[in-house]
């Protein structure tokens, strides 16, 4: 089965600082999804990456997919307290993309 | 815009009791999923339904049953609850097309079994 490892497991940054979260797969990535979860709430879809080298941005969050390394990174620029939460990556385990394996998550705290 | 709605939001059960978790989506999605989320284990797929009328086992199906009632609704049943089933349960749905579609999640059901 496919395994996803996220690093770091937790992160505390000062407001305004940049940060990067990594997601590494043990197998080929058919598609990679990033979600954000606020404490005690559901998952909010952020971005989906499908092709090697693909890069997507939304507001101050950028995600990249390195197909050769079977890895994706999520970069937040000039972090804000509103960025705090748990970031999860999910990888499609088949071409249809309808079955996902999730990483263990990265807990982000942003200190004002 | 409701999206994916789960009921109840919280539930406490005694060992051996049964209950059904309800999930409904209003996005006309074909596929629906049930996950459980445990500390240190991430999200694990229990069952999924690729389309109305079909269901398949995921990674951790033991102790659970599902019913895809219609296109909108997908329920998860615990026949005889055990303390190991204490968890947060999430329902999700996704559309179907020529390319991968993201899954959209409900707010979860927090279930404690004593």
Tab-separated table of C-alpha atoms in Angstrom:
chain	number	residue	atom	x	y	z
A	1	UNK	CA	0.000	0.000	0.000
A	2	UNK	CA	1.064	3.550	-0.568
A	3	UNK	CA	2.475	5.477	2.370
A	4	UNK	CA	2.772	9.211	2.707
A	5	UNK	CA	5.180	10.810	5.118
A	6	UNK	CA	4.795	14.453	6.063
A	7	UNK	CA	7.497	16.598	7.592
A	8	UNK	CA	7.696	18.259	9.921
A	9	UNK	CA	4.994	16.779	12.143
A	10	UNK	CA	4.574	20.119	13.880
A	11	UNK	CA	5.783	23.627	13.295
A	12	UNK	CA	5.678	26.871	15.262
A	13	UNK	CA	6.569	30.029	13.370
A	14	UNK	CA	6.481	33.729	14.079
A	15	UNK	CA	3.892	35.700	12.146
A	16	UNK	CA	5.364	36.996	8.910
A	17	UNK	CA	7.829	34.146	8.453
A	18	UNK	CA	7.847	31.756	5.508
A	19	UNK	CA	7.526	28.014	5.942
A	20	UNK	CA	7.542	24.783	3.941
A	21	UNK	CA	5.787	21.474	4.565
A	22	UNK	CA	6.856	18.357	2.686
A	23	UNK	CA	4.951	15.253	1.668
A	24	UNK	CA	6.882	12.222	0.388
A	25	UNK	CA	5.318	9.153	-1.147
A	26	UNK	CA	6.621	5.589	-1.135
A	27	UNK	CA	5.071	4.964	-4.560
A	28	UNK	CA	4.272	6.726	-7.805
A	29	UNK	CA	1.997	9.706	-7.388
A	30	UNK	CA	-1.082	9.750	-9.627
A	31	UNK	CA	-2.324	12.943	-8.060
A	32	UNK	CA	-1.561	14.875	-4.907
A	33	UNK	CA	-4.079	16.816	-2.846
A	34	UNK	CA	-3.487	19.331	-0.072
A	35	UNK	CA	-6.069	19.942	2.624
A	36	UNK	CA	-6.241	22.181	5.675
A	37	UNK	CA	-8.051	21.181	8.840
A	38	UNK	CA	-8.827	23.576	11.619
A	39	UNK	CA	-8.824	22.041	15.080
A	40	UNK	CA	-12.057	20.125	15.621
A	41	UNK	CA	-13.374	20.756	12.131
A	42	UNK	CA	-13.504	19.092	8.732
A	43	UNK	CA	-10.962	19.177	5.903
A	44	UNK	CA	-10.904	22.083	3.498
A	45	UNK	CA	-9.571	21.402	-0.001
A	46	UNK	CA	-6.641	23.669	-0.913
A	47	UNK	CA	-5.043	22.456	-4.130
A	48	UNK	CA	-4.624	19.478	-6.426
A	49	UNK	CA	-1.469	18.663	-8.375
A	50	UNK	CA	-1.428	16.113	-11.139
A	51	UNK	CA	1.634	16.528	-13.300
A	52	UNK	CA	5.308	16.460	-12.480
A	53	UNK	CA	6.663	19.960	-12.118
A	54	UNK	CA	3.207	21.403	-11.643
A	55	UNK	CA	2.957	24.386	-9.339
A	56	UNK	CA	-0.187	26.069	-8.079
A	57	UNK	CA	-0.740	29.102	-5.910
A	58	UNK	CA	-3.675	30.456	-3.959
A	59	UNK	CA	-3.213	33.683	-2.046
A	60	UNK	CA	-0.001	33.109	-0.061
A	61	UNK	CA	0.115	29.331	-0.400
A	62	UNK	CA	2.089	27.588	-3.169
A	63	UNK	CA	2.232	23.865	-3.796
A	64	UNK	CA	4.649	22.025	-6.072
A	65	UNK	CA	4.888	18.452	-7.286
A	66	UNK	CA	8.215	16.765	-7.967
A	67	UNK	CA	7.257	13.567	-9.737
A	68	UNK	CA	10.779	12.134	-9.850
A	69	UNK	CA	11.250	12.540	-6.117
A	70	UNK	CA	7.641	11.432	-5.496
A	71	UNK	CA	7.340	14.482	-3.312
A	72	UNK	CA	5.215	17.568	-2.929
A	73	UNK	CA	5.889	20.717	-0.968
A	74	UNK	CA	3.538	23.344	0.422
A	75	UNK	CA	5.030	26.771	0.954
A	76	UNK	CA	3.390	29.580	2.897
A	77	UNK	CA	4.743	33.081	2.425
A	78	UNK	CA	4.470	35.708	5.171
A	79	UNK	CA	2.478	33.470	7.520
A	80	UNK	CA	-0.517	34.809	9.423
A	81	UNK	CA	-2.434	33.475	12.442
A	82	UNK	CA	-5.218	32.478	10.039
A	83	UNK	CA	-2.838	29.922	8.492
A	84	UNK	CA	-2.748	27.932	11.725
A	85	UNK	CA	-4.182	24.423	11.577
A	86	UNK	CA	-3.330	20.931	10.383
A	87	UNK	CA	-2.161	20.491	6.813
A	88	UNK	CA	-2.705	17.086	5.247
A	89	UNK	CA	-1.536	15.710	1.957
A	90	UNK	CA	-3.476	12.983	0.204
A	91	UNK	CA	-2.268	10.889	-2.724
A	92	UNK	CA	-4.400	9.143	-5.286
A	93	UNK	CA	-3.721	5.402	-5.319
A	94	UNK	CA	-5.214	4.803	-8.746
A	95	UNK	CA	-5.606	6.626	-12.027
A	96	UNK	CA	-9.224	7.471	-11.325
A	97	UNK	CA	-8.128	9.376	-8.251
A	98	UNK	CA	-11.111	8.182	-6.262
A	99	UNK	CA	-9.116	6.466	-3.514
A	100	UNK	CA	-6.794	8.524	-1.381
A	101	UNK	CA	-4.106	7.717	1.143
A	102	UNK	CA	-3.352	10.501	3.612
A	103	UNK	CA	-0.238	11.560	5.419
A	104	UNK	CA	-0.228	11.990	9.185
A	105	UNK	CA	-0.551	15.774	8.954
A	106	UNK	CA	1.547	18.779	9.952
A	107	UNK	CA	0.341	20.938	12.836
A	108	UNK	CA	1.114	24.598	12.218
A	109	UNK	CA	0.994	27.277	14.874
A	110	UNK	CA	1.639	30.921	13.997
A	111	UNK	CA	2.629	33.151	16.871
A	112	UNK	CA	1.404	36.754	16.598
B	1	UNK	CA	-24.314	25.844	0.144
B	2	UNK	CA	-24.472	22.782	2.404
B	3	UNK	CA	-21.929	20.534	0.622
B	4	UNK	CA	-21.478	17.376	2.729
B	5	UNK	CA	-23.652	17.127	5.845
B	6	UNK	CA	-22.990	14.615	8.619
B	7	UNK	CA	-25.240	13.729	11.538
B	8	UNK	CA	-24.880	13.523	14.435
B	9	UNK	CA	-21.915	15.768	15.264
B	10	UNK	CA	-21.249	14.066	18.608
B	11	UNK	CA	-22.276	10.719	20.080
B	12	UNK	CA	-21.411	8.659	23.126
B	13	UNK	CA	-22.186	4.944	23.076
B	14	UNK	CA	-21.750	2.044	25.408
B	15	UNK	CA	-19.819	-1.030	24.279
B	16	UNK	CA	-22.100	-3.328	22.308
B	17	UNK	CA	-24.592	-0.679	21.255
B	18	UNK	CA	-25.291	-0.052	17.601
B	19	UNK	CA	-25.708	3.159	15.675
B	20	UNK	CA	-25.770	4.599	12.185
B	21	UNK	CA	-23.862	7.655	11.062
B	22	UNK	CA	-25.618	9.592	8.341
B	23	UNK	CA	-24.055	11.483	5.438
B	24	UNK	CA	-25.691	13.441	2.628
B	25	UNK	CA	-24.233	15.546	-0.185
B	26	UNK	CA	-25.962	18.045	-2.439
B	27	UNK	CA	-23.269	18.388	-5.118
B	28	UNK	CA	-24.576	15.598	-7.380
B	29	UNK	CA	-21.360	13.664	-6.787
B	30	UNK	CA	-21.096	10.031	-7.838
B	31	UNK	CA	-18.524	8.857	-5.289
B	32	UNK	CA	-18.791	8.902	-1.514
B	33	UNK	CA	-16.403	7.826	1.245
B	34	UNK	CA	-16.165	7.126	4.949
B	35	UNK	CA	-12.908	7.758	6.847
B	36	UNK	CA	-11.859	7.596	10.439
B	37	UNK	CA	-9.245	9.936	11.927
B	38	UNK	CA	-7.211	8.875	14.929
B	39	UNK	CA	-4.286	10.659	16.615
B	40	UNK	CA	-1.009	9.643	14.994
B	41	UNK	CA	-2.782	7.519	12.370
B	42	UNK	CA	-4.039	10.171	10.006
B	43	UNK	CA	-7.151	9.534	7.936
B	44	UNK	CA	-7.930	5.939	7.007
B	45	UNK	CA	-10.536	4.840	4.494
B	46	UNK	CA	-13.243	2.555	5.901
B	47	UNK	CA	-15.568	2.068	2.910
B	48	UNK	CA	-16.306	3.883	-0.293
B	49	UNK	CA	-18.988	3.925	-2.953
B	50	UNK	CA	-17.779	4.735	-6.442
B	51	UNK	CA	-21.337	5.132	-7.705
B	52	UNK	CA	-24.915	4.570	-6.624
B	53	UNK	CA	-25.499	0.875	-6.028
B	54	UNK	CA	-21.868	-0.077	-5.376
B	55	UNK	CA	-19.771	-0.217	-2.222
B	56	UNK	CA	-16.232	-1.424	-1.595
B	57	UNK	CA	-13.995	-1.992	1.390
B	58	UNK	CA	-11.219	0.413	2.196
B	59	UNK	CA	-8.245	0.004	4.492
B	60	UNK	CA	-10.087	-0.611	7.800
B	61	UNK	CA	-13.586	-2.072	7.118
B	62	UNK	CA	-13.850	-4.547	10.007
B	63	UNK	CA	-16.688	-3.777	12.417
B	64	UNK	CA	-18.519	-1.513	9.969
B	65	UNK	CA	-21.201	-1.773	7.325
B	66	UNK	CA	-22.327	0.812	4.795
B	67	UNK	CA	-25.369	1.541	2.698
B	68	UNK	CA	-25.519	3.758	-0.361
B	69	UNK	CA	-29.186	4.650	-0.002
B	70	UNK	CA	-29.323	6.800	-3.134
B	71	UNK	CA	-26.995	9.158	-4.972
B	72	UNK	CA	-27.121	11.701	-2.156
B	73	UNK	CA	-26.837	9.530	0.947
B	74	UNK	CA	-24.200	7.144	2.284
B	75	UNK	CA	-24.556	5.755	5.804
B	76	UNK	CA	-22.069	3.982	8.083
B	77	UNK	CA	-23.300	1.477	10.655
B	78	UNK	CA	-21.593	0.111	13.739
B	79	UNK	CA	-23.431	-3.089	14.643
B	80	UNK	CA	-21.736	-3.700	17.998
B	81	UNK	CA	-19.608	-0.757	19.043
B	82	UNK	CA	-16.192	-1.376	20.607
B	83	UNK	CA	-13.890	1.083	22.426
B	84	UNK	CA	-11.393	0.736	19.540
B	85	UNK	CA	-13.962	2.444	17.330
B	86	UNK	CA	-13.724	5.657	19.320
B	87	UNK	CA	-12.677	8.127	16.662
B	88	UNK	CA	-13.677	11.065	14.516
B	89	UNK	CA	-15.535	9.901	11.418
B	90	UNK	CA	-15.538	11.892	8.207
B	91	UNK	CA	-17.697	11.492	5.160
B	92	UNK	CA	-16.522	12.810	1.793
B	93	UNK	CA	-17.770	12.954	-1.776
B	94	UNK	CA	-16.239	13.554	-5.160
B	95	UNK	CA	-17.404	14.033	-8.713
B	96	UNK	CA	-16.405	11.848	-11.628
B	97	UNK	CA	-14.880	12.923	-14.857
B	98	UNK	CA	-11.981	12.539	-17.180
B	99	UNK	CA	-9.551	13.847	-14.588
B	100	UNK	CA	-9.117	13.399	-10.866
B	101	UNK	CA	-11.619	15.250	-8.752
B	102	UNK	CA	-10.933	16.440	-5.203
B	103	UNK	CA	-12.888	14.981	-2.332
B	104	UNK	CA	-15.040	17.345	-0.300
B	105	UNK	CA	-15.424	16.580	3.390
B	106	UNK	CA	-18.114	17.002	6.000
B	107	UNK	CA	-17.408	18.434	9.456
B	108	UNK	CA	-17.120	15.015	11.088
B	109	UNK	CA	-18.857	12.955	13.769
B	110	UNK	CA	-17.019	12.651	17.077
B	111	UNK	CA	-17.832	9.214	18.475
B	112	UNK	CA	-16.852	7.967	21.934
B	113	UNK	CA	-17.472	4.389	23.002
B	114	UNK	CA	-17.286	3.627	26.700
